[in-house]
GROMACS .gro file of C-alpha atoms in nm:
model
  242
    1UNK     CA    1  11.404   9.738  11.443
    2UNK     CA    2  11.668   9.599  11.697
    3UNK     CA    3  11.624   9.270  11.888
    4UNK     CA    4  11.930   9.113  12.160
    5UNK     CA    5  12.001   8.831  12.086
    6UNK     CA    6  12.247   8.617  12.357
    7UNK     CA    7  12.483   8.867  12.411
    8UNK     CA    8  12.488   9.084  12.133
    9UNK     CA    9  12.174   9.308  11.987
   10UNK     CA   10  12.081   9.239  11.652
   11UNK     CA   11  11.928   9.513  11.421
   12UNK     CA   12  11.732   9.439  11.119
   13UNK     CA   13  11.586   9.650  10.829
   14UNK     CA   14  11.336   9.529  10.571
   15UNK     CA   15  11.420   9.641  10.187
   16UNK     CA   16  11.171   9.753   9.974
   17UNK     CA   17  10.882   9.546   9.750
   18UNK     CA   18  11.064   9.365   9.426
   19UNK     CA   19  10.835   9.110   9.194
   20UNK     CA   20  10.822   8.793   9.330
   21UNK     CA   21  11.172   8.549   9.117
   22UNK     CA   22  10.950   8.228   9.179
   23UNK     CA   23  10.574   8.338   9.155
   24UNK     CA   24  10.397   8.562   8.946
   25UNK     CA   25  10.186   8.860   9.053
   26UNK     CA   26  10.318   8.857   9.378
   27UNK     CA   27  10.608   9.090   9.533
   28UNK     CA   28  10.906   9.084   9.723
   29UNK     CA   29  11.034   9.192  10.040
   30UNK     CA   30  11.317   9.072  10.237
   31UNK     CA   31  11.410   9.128  10.621
   32UNK     CA   32  11.793   9.176  10.639
   33UNK     CA   33  12.051   9.233  10.917
   34UNK     CA   34  12.486   9.240  10.819
   35UNK     CA   35  12.757   8.999  10.948
   36UNK     CA   36  13.093   9.176  11.031
   37UNK     CA   37  13.350   9.164  11.320
   38UNK     CA   38  13.402   8.950  11.592
   39UNK     CA   39  13.040   8.814  11.596
   40UNK     CA   40  12.944   8.761  11.269
   41UNK     CA   41  13.024   8.395  11.256
   42UNK     CA   42  12.784   8.328  11.611
   43UNK     CA   43  12.527   8.552  11.465
   44UNK     CA   44  12.500   8.370  11.121
   45UNK     CA   45  12.474   7.997  11.349
   46UNK     CA   46  12.184   8.158  11.518
   47UNK     CA   47  12.010   8.320  11.242
   48UNK     CA   48  12.086   8.001  10.979
   49UNK     CA   49  11.869   7.808  11.263
   50UNK     CA   50  11.616   8.059  11.237
   51UNK     CA   51  11.557   7.977  10.853
   52UNK     CA   52  11.789   8.340  10.715
   53UNK     CA   53  12.029   8.289  10.380
   54UNK     CA   54  12.340   8.456  10.337
   55UNK     CA   55  12.475   8.658  10.066
   56UNK     CA   56  12.763   8.811  10.031
   57UNK     CA   57  12.753   9.034  10.423
   58UNK     CA   58  12.426   8.997  10.439
   59UNK     CA   59  12.186   8.780  10.613
   60UNK     CA   60  11.812   8.815  10.483
   61UNK     CA   61  11.425   8.630  10.474
   62UNK     CA   62  11.145   8.690  10.335
   63UNK     CA   63  10.940   8.887  10.495
   64UNK     CA   64  10.672   8.940  10.229
   65UNK     CA   65  10.346   9.099  10.270
   66UNK     CA   66  10.013   8.828  10.291
   67UNK     CA   67  10.260   8.581  10.170
   68UNK     CA   68  10.416   8.317  10.381
   69UNK     CA   69  10.533   8.051  10.040
   70UNK     CA   70  10.885   8.043  10.097
   71UNK     CA   71  10.963   7.783  10.327
   72UNK     CA   72  11.331   7.698  10.422
   73UNK     CA   73  11.412   7.393  10.435
   74UNK     CA   74  11.691   7.153  10.481
   75UNK     CA   75  11.791   6.784  10.432
   76UNK     CA   76  11.775   6.557  10.750
   77UNK     CA   77  12.110   6.364  10.655
   78UNK     CA   78  12.128   6.062  10.890
   79UNK     CA   79  11.770   5.980  10.810
   80UNK     CA   80  11.811   6.037  10.439
   81UNK     CA   81  11.767   5.688  10.146
   82UNK     CA   82  11.821   5.840   9.787
   83UNK     CA   83  11.521   5.696   9.561
   84UNK     CA   84  11.539   5.445   9.272
   85UNK     CA   85  11.577   5.778   9.091
   86UNK     CA   86  11.839   5.916   9.290
   87UNK     CA   87  12.043   5.593   9.289
   88UNK     CA   88  12.036   5.656   8.864
   89UNK     CA   89  12.163   5.992   8.869
   90UNK     CA   90  12.443   5.897   9.119
   91UNK     CA   91  12.553   5.645   8.889
   92UNK     CA   92  12.525   5.865   8.522
   93UNK     CA   93  12.782   6.100   8.675
   94UNK     CA   94  13.041   5.815   8.891
   95UNK     CA   95  13.305   5.951   8.685
   96UNK     CA   96  13.265   6.295   8.856
   97UNK     CA   97  13.526   6.393   9.108
   98UNK     CA   98  13.448   6.668   9.369
   99UNK     CA   99  13.738   6.909   9.543
  100UNK     CA  100  13.668   7.089   9.818
  101UNK     CA  101  13.858   7.460   9.808
  102UNK     CA  102  13.861   7.830   9.921
  103UNK     CA  103  13.564   8.060   9.806
  104UNK     CA  104  13.805   8.211   9.575
  105UNK     CA  105  13.681   8.343   9.214
  106UNK     CA  106  13.845   8.186   8.908
  107UNK     CA  107  13.787   8.244   8.540
  108UNK     CA  108  13.733   7.876   8.457
  109UNK     CA  109  13.401   7.907   8.751
  110UNK     CA  110  13.280   8.232   8.565
  111UNK     CA  111  13.269   8.086   8.263
  112UNK     CA  112  13.058   7.812   8.405
  113UNK     CA  113  12.875   8.023   8.582
  114UNK     CA  114  12.825   8.200   8.259
  115UNK     CA  115  12.714   7.977   7.959
  116UNK     CA  116  12.409   7.805   8.296
  117UNK     CA  117  12.272   8.154   8.359
  118UNK     CA  118  12.209   8.155   7.992
  119UNK     CA  119  12.076   7.846   7.928
  120UNK     CA  120  11.866   7.831   8.275
  121UNK     CA  121  11.808   8.120   8.352
  122UNK     CA  122  11.848   8.367   8.125
  123UNK     CA  123  11.529   8.547   8.250
  124UNK     CA  124  11.667   8.598   8.653
  125UNK     CA  125  11.795   8.880   8.850
  126UNK     CA  126  12.187   8.765   8.752
  127UNK     CA  127  12.142   8.796   8.427
  128UNK     CA  128  12.447   9.034   8.334
  129UNK     CA  129  12.686   8.974   8.576
  130UNK     CA  130  13.022   9.003   8.498
  131UNK     CA  131  13.327   8.866   8.634
  132UNK     CA  132  13.376   9.141   8.948
  133UNK     CA  133  13.014   9.100   9.051
  134UNK     CA  134  13.033   8.683   9.020
  135UNK     CA  135  13.367   8.759   9.187
  136UNK     CA  136  13.211   8.977   9.546
  137UNK     CA  137  12.943   8.692   9.483
  138UNK     CA  138  13.193   8.437   9.587
  139UNK     CA  139  13.481   8.602   9.794
  140UNK     CA  140  13.301   8.844   9.952
  141UNK     CA  141  13.194   8.631  10.304
  142UNK     CA  142  13.243   8.698  10.674
  143UNK     CA  143  13.216   8.344  10.733
  144UNK     CA  144  13.363   7.988  10.694
  145UNK     CA  145  13.221   7.962  10.318
  146UNK     CA  146  13.404   7.702  10.037
  147UNK     CA  147  13.371   7.665   9.690
  148UNK     CA  148  13.322   7.244   9.643
  149UNK     CA  149  13.427   7.198   9.212
  150UNK     CA  150  13.335   6.918   9.059
  151UNK     CA  151  13.571   6.725   8.722
  152UNK     CA  152  13.534   6.484   8.513
  153UNK     CA  153  13.818   6.247   8.431
  154UNK     CA  154  13.931   6.495   8.143
  155UNK     CA  155  13.992   6.760   8.485
  156UNK     CA  156  13.681   6.972   8.326
  157UNK     CA  157  13.538   7.154   8.541
  158UNK     CA  158  13.137   7.053   8.522
  159UNK     CA  159  12.960   7.200   8.824
  160UNK     CA  160  13.051   7.385   9.135
  161UNK     CA  161  12.889   7.462   9.460
  162UNK     CA  162  12.890   7.799   9.662
  163UNK     CA  163  12.911   7.647  10.044
  164UNK     CA  164  12.851   7.790  10.380
  165UNK     CA  165  13.000   7.592  10.712
  166UNK     CA  166  12.836   7.591  11.049
  167UNK     CA  167  12.795   7.395  11.385
  168UNK     CA  168  12.538   7.202  11.251
  169UNK     CA  169  12.528   7.207  10.872
  170UNK     CA  170  12.635   7.249  10.505
  171UNK     CA  171  12.464   7.512  10.340
  172UNK     CA  172  12.404   7.531   9.925
  173UNK     CA  173  12.396   7.912   9.855
  174UNK     CA  174  12.452   7.886   9.453
  175UNK     CA  175  12.498   7.606   9.187
  176UNK     CA  176  12.581   7.576   8.908
  177UNK     CA  177  12.681   7.335   8.612
  178UNK     CA  178  12.691   7.217   8.255
  179UNK     CA  179  12.313   7.327   8.177
  180UNK     CA  180  12.362   7.171   7.888
  181UNK     CA  181  12.432   6.811   8.011
  182UNK     CA  182  12.025   6.795   8.122
  183UNK     CA  183  12.005   6.414   8.128
  184UNK     CA  184  12.252   6.374   8.442
  185UNK     CA  185  12.020   6.576   8.641
  186UNK     CA  186  12.361   6.730   8.758
  187UNK     CA  187  12.157   6.957   9.038
  188UNK     CA  188  12.034   6.705   9.181
  189UNK     CA  189  12.383   6.544   9.180
  190UNK     CA  190  12.558   6.794   9.328
  191UNK     CA  191  12.275   6.767   9.611
  192UNK     CA  192  12.395   6.424   9.707
  193UNK     CA  193  12.772   6.472   9.670
  194UNK     CA  194  12.627   6.727   9.952
  195UNK     CA  195  12.456   6.490  10.140
  196UNK     CA  196  12.771   6.303  10.150
  197UNK     CA  197  13.037   6.568  10.240
  198UNK     CA  198  12.744   6.643  10.568
  199UNK     CA  199  12.793   6.296  10.687
  200UNK     CA  200  13.156   6.259  10.632
  201UNK     CA  201  13.185   6.566  10.827
  202UNK     CA  202  12.991   6.448  11.144
  203UNK     CA  203  12.756   6.736  11.089
  204UNK     CA  204  12.322   6.660  11.063
  205UNK     CA  205  12.196   6.896  10.807
  206UNK     CA  206  12.222   7.019  10.483
  207UNK     CA  207  11.997   7.319  10.421
  208UNK     CA  208  11.867   7.431  10.099
  209UNK     CA  209  11.761   7.748  10.095
  210UNK     CA  210  11.407   7.778  10.037
  211UNK     CA  211  11.109   7.556   9.892
  212UNK     CA  212  10.795   7.760   9.715
  213UNK     CA  213  10.548   7.531   9.689
  214UNK     CA  214  10.421   7.605   9.296
  215UNK     CA  215  10.736   7.687   9.132
  216UNK     CA  216  10.908   7.471   8.886
  217UNK     CA  217  11.250   7.600   9.035
  218UNK     CA  218  11.208   7.484   9.402
  219UNK     CA  219  11.010   7.154   9.278
  220UNK     CA  220  11.380   6.954   9.226
  221UNK     CA  221  11.435   6.984   9.671
  222UNK     CA  222  11.126   6.791   9.737
  223UNK     CA  223  11.323   6.444   9.557
  224UNK     CA  224  11.534   6.481   9.918
  225UNK     CA  225  11.347   6.274  10.187
  226UNK     CA  226  11.348   6.319  10.509
  227UNK     CA  227  11.257   6.715  10.361
  228UNK     CA  228  11.253   6.963  10.700
  229UNK     CA  229  11.061   7.306  10.685
  230UNK     CA  230  11.114   7.596  10.972
  231UNK     CA  231  10.772   7.746  11.054
  232UNK     CA  232  10.579   7.909  11.344
  233UNK     CA  233  10.633   7.481  11.528
  234UNK     CA  234  11.006   7.530  11.421
  235UNK     CA  235  11.161   7.320  11.229
  236UNK     CA  236  10.891   7.023  11.187
  237UNK     CA  237  10.925   6.806  10.845
  238UNK     CA  238  10.716   6.812  10.591
  239UNK     CA  239  10.487   6.582  10.408
  240UNK     CA  240  10.570   6.380  10.153
  241UNK     CA  241  10.429   6.450   9.800
  242UNK     CA  242  10.441   6.189   9.531
   0.00000   0.00000   0.00000
């Protein structure tokens, strides 16, 4: 399938079905297109605003038969105010310092990533990723991609987030952290720091990927309000859930 956009055509393909990683007894398929050449950045800008995500040099969106449970979401940063519980998360992690680094994989990152998968996602599709797979995930990007690292006072790497940068925001591609520190809510802390980074950069949105109602893996995203979702009418505010 090919469509014309601006001054260049976009060719799409649909993947074969595989078991859904979020909801039981459902199948997942995606619509994908390649990001390459001098137009990669422009194409990413266009597609990210239409709910697409990036993996390596591929932009994708779910296109599952009979299911629209995956909702692209983003935080309206200008109107975000941290709740009391999120302020407690900030306080618990006040000693962590963030650093923006090039998207270059390191052994230290991979060790943290591997431990994170073992403790939090040992049944996920990334299980078994070796150092070369990890390096490809980090470095294989045709657009402006950066790694955000979070370190404690002893310079230990506690969390990291791979991010894509565009003219209207930052996209959190994948984050991982010291999963044995569950009390510190490091996943939510990373999002809070990214919100600060979006503000400091003068950008309007933090893109968080997909939210799936009923998926425990995705519930944390509803903590960040106001949250917008992409649907038939474009980006609209999602109703708050208590």
